[in-house]
Amino acid sequence: SSGINAEYGGAYLVIYEYIPGKQLVNSKKEPSFWRKLGVLTAELQNKMGEVSYAGFVREHNWDALRAHFTLQHTGPYFPSELIPNVQIDSVIEFSKSLESRLSKFSKQLIHSDINEYNIIVNEMDEISIIDFNDVILSYKVIDLANCIGYMCMAQGSDLQVARNVYEGYKSITTLSTEELLLIYDLIVSRFALSVCNGRSQIEADGANEYVVRCVQDNVQFLRWLSDRGRHEFNAAVLGL
């Protein structure tokens, strides 16, 4: 399939390819696997940085830079009673400040949705990242934050998994301390957005097994992460 971005010009072409293997969901892996995923994430970013982005300048509901726009509508669905250490107003203010805080860094195309459902692993533990429908023009640290957050959650809230992903990533690409210090809040923002969007969808369209499960998992992870706090996360995952 293909399409045109009429406002900014440019076109995109979607190519479908069969990739043997299974989704990473419910799979336990050795530390070397997570470092390998971090390496692949960085290498993918390097390749995507070479791609012209004219067709991908667009508004997207999952864009961290636009989270405050979405949360102005879905924020009331945030279950503050279940996640008392996260204030949705603070998440909105963080999103509003993100563009200016990252403005000194270059934008490029990023995957923006590296989660356990979008990672295929074959019998030899070779990794493929799939589903590029959410590609946007944004900042690399946002991609890394999403990957670290989802992998940590998928492996039972394990900060060592997050650390291994980061160790692999930084062997290929280096981010500034200023960027790295945003990762905790980027993860909180992403999962808060996911919870609010999911609960809004359930109210509008009725219970969907996949969405309900995602909301439950995201609430549990966000509560666990916020209980750990920024300082513990930065020390355990980023060595800061």
PDB file of C-alpha atoms in Angstrom, residues 13-173:
ATOM      1  CA  LEU A  13       5.378   2.936   0.154  1.00  0.00           C
ATOM      2  CA  VAL A  14       4.579   0.032   2.486  1.00  0.00           C
ATOM      3  CA  ILE A  15       6.200  -3.290   1.597  1.00  0.00           C
ATOM      4  CA  TYR A  16       4.998  -6.496   3.246  1.00  0.00           C
ATOM      5  CA  GLU A  17       7.461  -9.293   3.927  1.00  0.00           C
ATOM      6  CA  TYR A  18       7.118 -12.638   5.696  1.00  0.00           C
ATOM      7  CA  ILE A  19       9.474 -12.955   8.662  1.00  0.00           C
ATOM      8  CA  PRO A  20       9.672 -16.404  10.303  1.00  0.00           C
ATOM      9  CA  GLY A  21       9.502 -16.504  14.076  1.00  0.00           C
ATOM     10  CA  LYS A  22       7.255 -15.576  16.973  1.00  0.00           C
ATOM     11  CA  GLN A  23       6.410 -12.381  18.815  1.00  0.00           C
ATOM     12  CA  LEU A  24       8.518 -11.758  21.899  1.00  0.00           C
ATOM     13  CA  VAL A  25       5.407 -11.811  24.107  1.00  0.00           C
ATOM     14  CA  ASN A  26       5.793 -14.041  27.211  1.00  0.00           C
ATOM     15  CA  SER A  27       9.364 -15.044  26.297  1.00  0.00           C
ATOM     16  CA  LYS A  28      12.145 -15.104  28.878  1.00  0.00           C
ATOM     17  CA  LYS A  29      15.609 -14.380  27.464  1.00  0.00           C
ATOM     18  CA  GLU A  30      19.214 -14.227  28.610  1.00  0.00           C
ATOM     19  CA  PRO A  31      20.968 -10.863  29.235  1.00  0.00           C
ATOM     20  CA  SER A  32      22.845 -11.167  25.929  1.00  0.00           C
ATOM     21  CA  PHE A  33      19.509 -11.133  24.081  1.00  0.00           C
ATOM     22  CA  TRP A  34      18.507  -7.784  25.565  1.00  0.00           C
ATOM     23  CA  ARG A  35      21.877  -6.256  24.757  1.00  0.00           C
ATOM     24  CA  LYS A  36      21.452  -7.516  21.201  1.00  0.00           C
ATOM     25  CA  LEU A  37      18.028  -5.843  21.040  1.00  0.00           C
ATOM     26  CA  GLY A  38      19.620  -2.583  22.211  1.00  0.00           C
ATOM     27  CA  VAL A  39      22.220  -2.866  19.463  1.00  0.00           C
ATOM     28  CA  LEU A  40      19.523  -3.516  16.860  1.00  0.00           C
ATOM     29  CA  THR A  41      17.479  -0.520  18.083  1.00  0.00           C
ATOM     30  CA  ALA A  42      20.491   1.780  17.677  1.00  0.00           C
ATOM     31  CA  GLU A  43      21.381   0.337  14.272  1.00  0.00           C
ATOM     32  CA  LEU A  44      17.780   0.762  13.116  1.00  0.00           C
ATOM     33  CA  GLN A  45      17.860   4.401  14.218  1.00  0.00           C
ATOM     34  CA  ASN A  46      21.078   4.970  12.280  1.00  0.00           C
ATOM     35  CA  LYS A  47      19.503   3.552   9.132  1.00  0.00           C
ATOM     36  CA  MET A  48      16.269   5.493   9.588  1.00  0.00           C
ATOM     37  CA  GLY A  49      18.307   8.662  10.055  1.00  0.00           C
ATOM     38  CA  GLU A  50      19.416   8.295   6.432  1.00  0.00           C
ATOM     39  CA  VAL A  51      15.829   8.278   5.123  1.00  0.00           C
ATOM     40  CA  SER A  52      14.117  11.395   3.781  1.00  0.00           C
ATOM     41  CA  TYR A  53      11.237  12.240   6.100  1.00  0.00           C
ATOM     42  CA  ALA A  54       8.997  14.491   4.007  1.00  0.00           C
ATOM     43  CA  GLY A  55       6.143  11.973   3.934  1.00  0.00           C
ATOM     44  CA  PHE A  56       6.285  11.323   7.679  1.00  0.00           C
ATOM     45  CA  VAL A  57       5.794  14.842   9.053  1.00  0.00           C
ATOM     46  CA  ARG A  58       2.373  14.291  10.578  1.00  0.00           C
ATOM     47  CA  GLU A  59       0.317  14.568  13.720  1.00  0.00           C
ATOM     48  CA  HIS A  60       0.212  11.284  15.599  1.00  0.00           C
ATOM     49  CA  ASN A  61      -1.692  10.400  18.774  1.00  0.00           C
ATOM     50  CA  TRP A  62       1.258   8.443  20.194  1.00  0.00           C
ATOM     51  CA  ASP A  63       3.845  11.153  19.595  1.00  0.00           C
ATOM     52  CA  ALA A  64       5.445  12.065  22.953  1.00  0.00           C
ATOM     53  CA  LEU A  65       5.754  15.650  21.756  1.00  0.00           C
ATOM     54  CA  ARG A  66       1.969  15.816  21.362  1.00  0.00           C
ATOM     55  CA  ALA A  67       0.922  13.819  24.424  1.00  0.00           C
ATOM     56  CA  HIS A  68      -0.411  16.914  26.162  1.00  0.00           C
ATOM     57  CA  PHE A  69      -2.885  17.519  23.320  1.00  0.00           C
ATOM     58  CA  THR A  70      -4.242  13.979  23.605  1.00  0.00           C
ATOM     59  CA  LEU A  71      -4.279  13.986  27.398  1.00  0.00           C
ATOM     60  CA  GLN A  72      -6.331  17.176  27.465  1.00  0.00           C
ATOM     61  CA  HIS A  73      -9.156  14.925  26.226  1.00  0.00           C
ATOM     62  CA  THR A  74      -8.304  11.525  27.723  1.00  0.00           C
ATOM     63  CA  GLY A  75      -6.578  12.673  30.936  1.00  0.00           C
ATOM     64  CA  PRO A  76      -9.779  12.347  33.016  1.00  0.00           C
ATOM     65  CA  TYR A  77      -9.577   8.585  32.419  1.00  0.00           C
ATOM     66  CA  PHE A  78      -6.308   8.336  34.350  1.00  0.00           C
ATOM     67  CA  PRO A  79      -6.829   6.156  37.485  1.00  0.00           C
ATOM     68  CA  SER A  80      -5.072   8.353  40.054  1.00  0.00           C
ATOM     69  CA  GLU A  81      -6.387   6.190  42.877  1.00  0.00           C
ATOM     70  CA  LEU A  82      -4.437   3.212  41.464  1.00  0.00           C
ATOM     71  CA  ILE A  83      -1.237   5.129  40.637  1.00  0.00           C
ATOM     72  CA  PRO A  84      -0.973   7.791  43.366  1.00  0.00           C
ATOM     73  CA  ASN A  85       2.672   8.673  42.601  1.00  0.00           C
ATOM     74  CA  VAL A  86       1.834   9.874  39.085  1.00  0.00           C
ATOM     75  CA  GLN A  87      -0.057  13.124  38.617  1.00  0.00           C
ATOM     76  CA  ILE A  88      -1.573  13.462  35.153  1.00  0.00           C
ATOM     77  CA  ASP A  89      -1.198  17.262  35.269  1.00  0.00           C
ATOM     78  CA  SER A  90       2.560  16.791  35.737  1.00  0.00           C
ATOM     79  CA  VAL A  91       2.662  14.418  32.762  1.00  0.00           C
ATOM     80  CA  ILE A  92       0.905  17.037  30.637  1.00  0.00           C
ATOM     81  CA  GLU A  93       3.340  19.759  31.721  1.00  0.00           C
ATOM     82  CA  PHE A  94       6.301  17.489  30.949  1.00  0.00           C
ATOM     83  CA  SER A  95       4.973  16.878  27.431  1.00  0.00           C
ATOM     84  CA  LYS A  96       4.484  20.603  26.892  1.00  0.00           C
ATOM     85  CA  SER A  97       8.120  21.251  27.832  1.00  0.00           C
ATOM     86  CA  LEU A  98       9.610  18.389  25.830  1.00  0.00           C
ATOM     87  CA  GLU A  99      10.011  20.131  22.472  1.00  0.00           C
ATOM     88  CA  SER A 100      11.995  23.016  23.958  1.00  0.00           C
ATOM     89  CA  ARG A 101      14.108  20.677  26.108  1.00  0.00           C
ATOM     90  CA  LEU A 102      15.087  18.631  23.060  1.00  0.00           C
ATOM     91  CA  SER A 103      15.290  21.468  20.514  1.00  0.00           C
ATOM     92  CA  LYS A 104      19.105  21.519  20.527  1.00  0.00           C
ATOM     93  CA  PHE A 105      19.135  17.927  19.231  1.00  0.00           C
ATOM     94  CA  SER A 106      18.372  16.783  15.691  1.00  0.00           C
ATOM     95  CA  LYS A 107      15.128  15.139  14.707  1.00  0.00           C
ATOM     96  CA  GLN A 108      14.973  12.086  12.487  1.00  0.00           C
ATOM     97  CA  LEU A 109      12.573   9.268  11.667  1.00  0.00           C
ATOM     98  CA  ILE A 110      11.977   6.889  14.563  1.00  0.00           C
ATOM     99  CA  HIS A 111       9.961   3.671  14.863  1.00  0.00           C
ATOM    100  CA  SER A 112       8.153   4.999  17.975  1.00  0.00           C
ATOM    101  CA  ASP A 113       6.529   1.686  18.978  1.00  0.00           C
ATOM    102  CA  ILE A 114       9.208  -0.897  19.783  1.00  0.00           C
ATOM    103  CA  ASN A 115       7.257  -3.183  22.084  1.00  0.00           C
ATOM    104  CA  GLU A 116       7.117  -6.946  22.663  1.00  0.00           C
ATOM    105  CA  TYR A 117       4.398  -7.392  20.022  1.00  0.00           C
ATOM    106  CA  ASN A 118       6.536  -5.706  17.365  1.00  0.00           C
ATOM    107  CA  ILE A 119       9.612  -7.872  17.907  1.00  0.00           C
ATOM    108  CA  ILE A 120       9.891 -11.201  16.081  1.00  0.00           C
ATOM    109  CA  VAL A 121      12.378 -13.834  17.294  1.00  0.00           C
ATOM    110  CA  ASN A 122      13.225 -16.980  15.357  1.00  0.00           C
ATOM    111  CA  GLU A 123      14.558 -20.332  16.602  1.00  0.00           C
ATOM    112  CA  MET A 124      18.132 -19.009  16.547  1.00  0.00           C
ATOM    113  CA  ASP A 125      17.172 -15.973  18.663  1.00  0.00           C
ATOM    114  CA  GLU A 126      17.639 -13.654  15.697  1.00  0.00           C
ATOM    115  CA  ILE A 127      15.618 -10.476  16.180  1.00  0.00           C
ATOM    116  CA  SER A 128      13.458  -8.560  13.718  1.00  0.00           C
ATOM    117  CA  ILE A 129      11.611  -5.329  14.497  1.00  0.00           C
ATOM    118  CA  ILE A 130       8.304  -5.024  12.640  1.00  0.00           C
ATOM    119  CA  ASP A 131       5.297  -2.711  12.237  1.00  0.00           C
ATOM    120  CA  PHE A 132       6.441   0.670  10.970  1.00  0.00           C
ATOM    121  CA  ASN A 133       2.933   2.152  10.810  1.00  0.00           C
ATOM    122  CA  ASP A 134       3.737   4.572  13.637  1.00  0.00           C
ATOM    123  CA  VAL A 135       6.943   6.030  12.161  1.00  0.00           C
ATOM    124  CA  ILE A 136       7.224   9.731  12.937  1.00  0.00           C
ATOM    125  CA  LEU A 137       9.740  12.546  12.804  1.00  0.00           C
ATOM    126  CA  SER A 138      11.012  12.910  16.367  1.00  0.00           C
ATOM    127  CA  TYR A 139      13.999  12.350  18.672  1.00  0.00           C
ATOM    128  CA  LYS A 140      16.050   9.184  19.163  1.00  0.00           C
ATOM    129  CA  VAL A 141      15.787   9.243  22.943  1.00  0.00           C
ATOM    130  CA  ILE A 142      12.004   8.830  22.663  1.00  0.00           C
ATOM    131  CA  ASP A 143      12.477   5.596  20.715  1.00  0.00           C
ATOM    132  CA  LEU A 144      14.965   4.307  23.272  1.00  0.00           C
ATOM    133  CA  ALA A 145      12.655   5.205  26.162  1.00  0.00           C
ATOM    134  CA  ASN A 146       9.746   3.340  24.566  1.00  0.00           C
ATOM    135  CA  CYS A 147      11.882   0.247  23.960  1.00  0.00           C
ATOM    136  CA  ILE A 148      13.306   0.232  27.490  1.00  0.00           C
ATOM    137  CA  GLY A 149       9.888   0.756  29.066  1.00  0.00           C
ATOM    138  CA  TYR A 150       8.108  -1.950  27.116  1.00  0.00           C
ATOM    139  CA  MET A 151      10.884  -4.513  27.568  1.00  0.00           C
ATOM    140  CA  CYS A 152      11.068  -3.816  31.298  1.00  0.00           C
ATOM    141  CA  MET A 153       7.302  -4.278  31.635  1.00  0.00           C
ATOM    142  CA  ALA A 154       7.178  -7.372  29.417  1.00  0.00           C
ATOM    143  CA  GLN A 155       9.806  -9.095  31.557  1.00  0.00           C
ATOM    144  CA  GLY A 156       7.978  -8.664  34.821  1.00  0.00           C
ATOM    145  CA  SER A 157       9.175  -5.170  35.721  1.00  0.00           C
ATOM    146  CA  ASP A 158      12.881  -6.025  35.613  1.00  0.00           C
ATOM    147  CA  LEU A 159      15.264  -3.055  35.694  1.00  0.00           C
ATOM    148  CA  GLN A 160      18.184  -5.335  34.779  1.00  0.00           C
ATOM    149  CA  VAL A 161      16.497  -6.062  31.433  1.00  0.00           C
ATOM    150  CA  ALA A 162      16.219  -2.305  30.883  1.00  0.00           C
ATOM    151  CA  ARG A 163      19.895  -1.922  31.804  1.00  0.00           C
ATOM    152  CA  ASN A 164      20.931  -4.605  29.301  1.00  0.00           C
ATOM    153  CA  VAL A 165      18.941  -2.970  26.494  1.00  0.00           C
ATOM    154  CA  TYR A 166      20.636   0.336  27.265  1.00  0.00           C
ATOM    155  CA  GLU A 167      24.106  -1.250  27.440  1.00  0.00           C
ATOM    156  CA  GLY A 168      23.624  -2.688  23.954  1.00  0.00           C
ATOM    157  CA  TYR A 169      22.249   0.586  22.629  1.00  0.00           C
ATOM    158  CA  LYS A 170      25.086   2.752  23.911  1.00  0.00           C
ATOM    159  CA  SER A 171      27.672   0.450  22.342  1.00  0.00           C
ATOM    160  CA  ILE A 172      26.437   1.803  18.996  1.00  0.00           C
ATOM    161  CA  THR A 173      24.972   5.245  19.723  1.00  0.00           C
TER     162      THR A 173
END
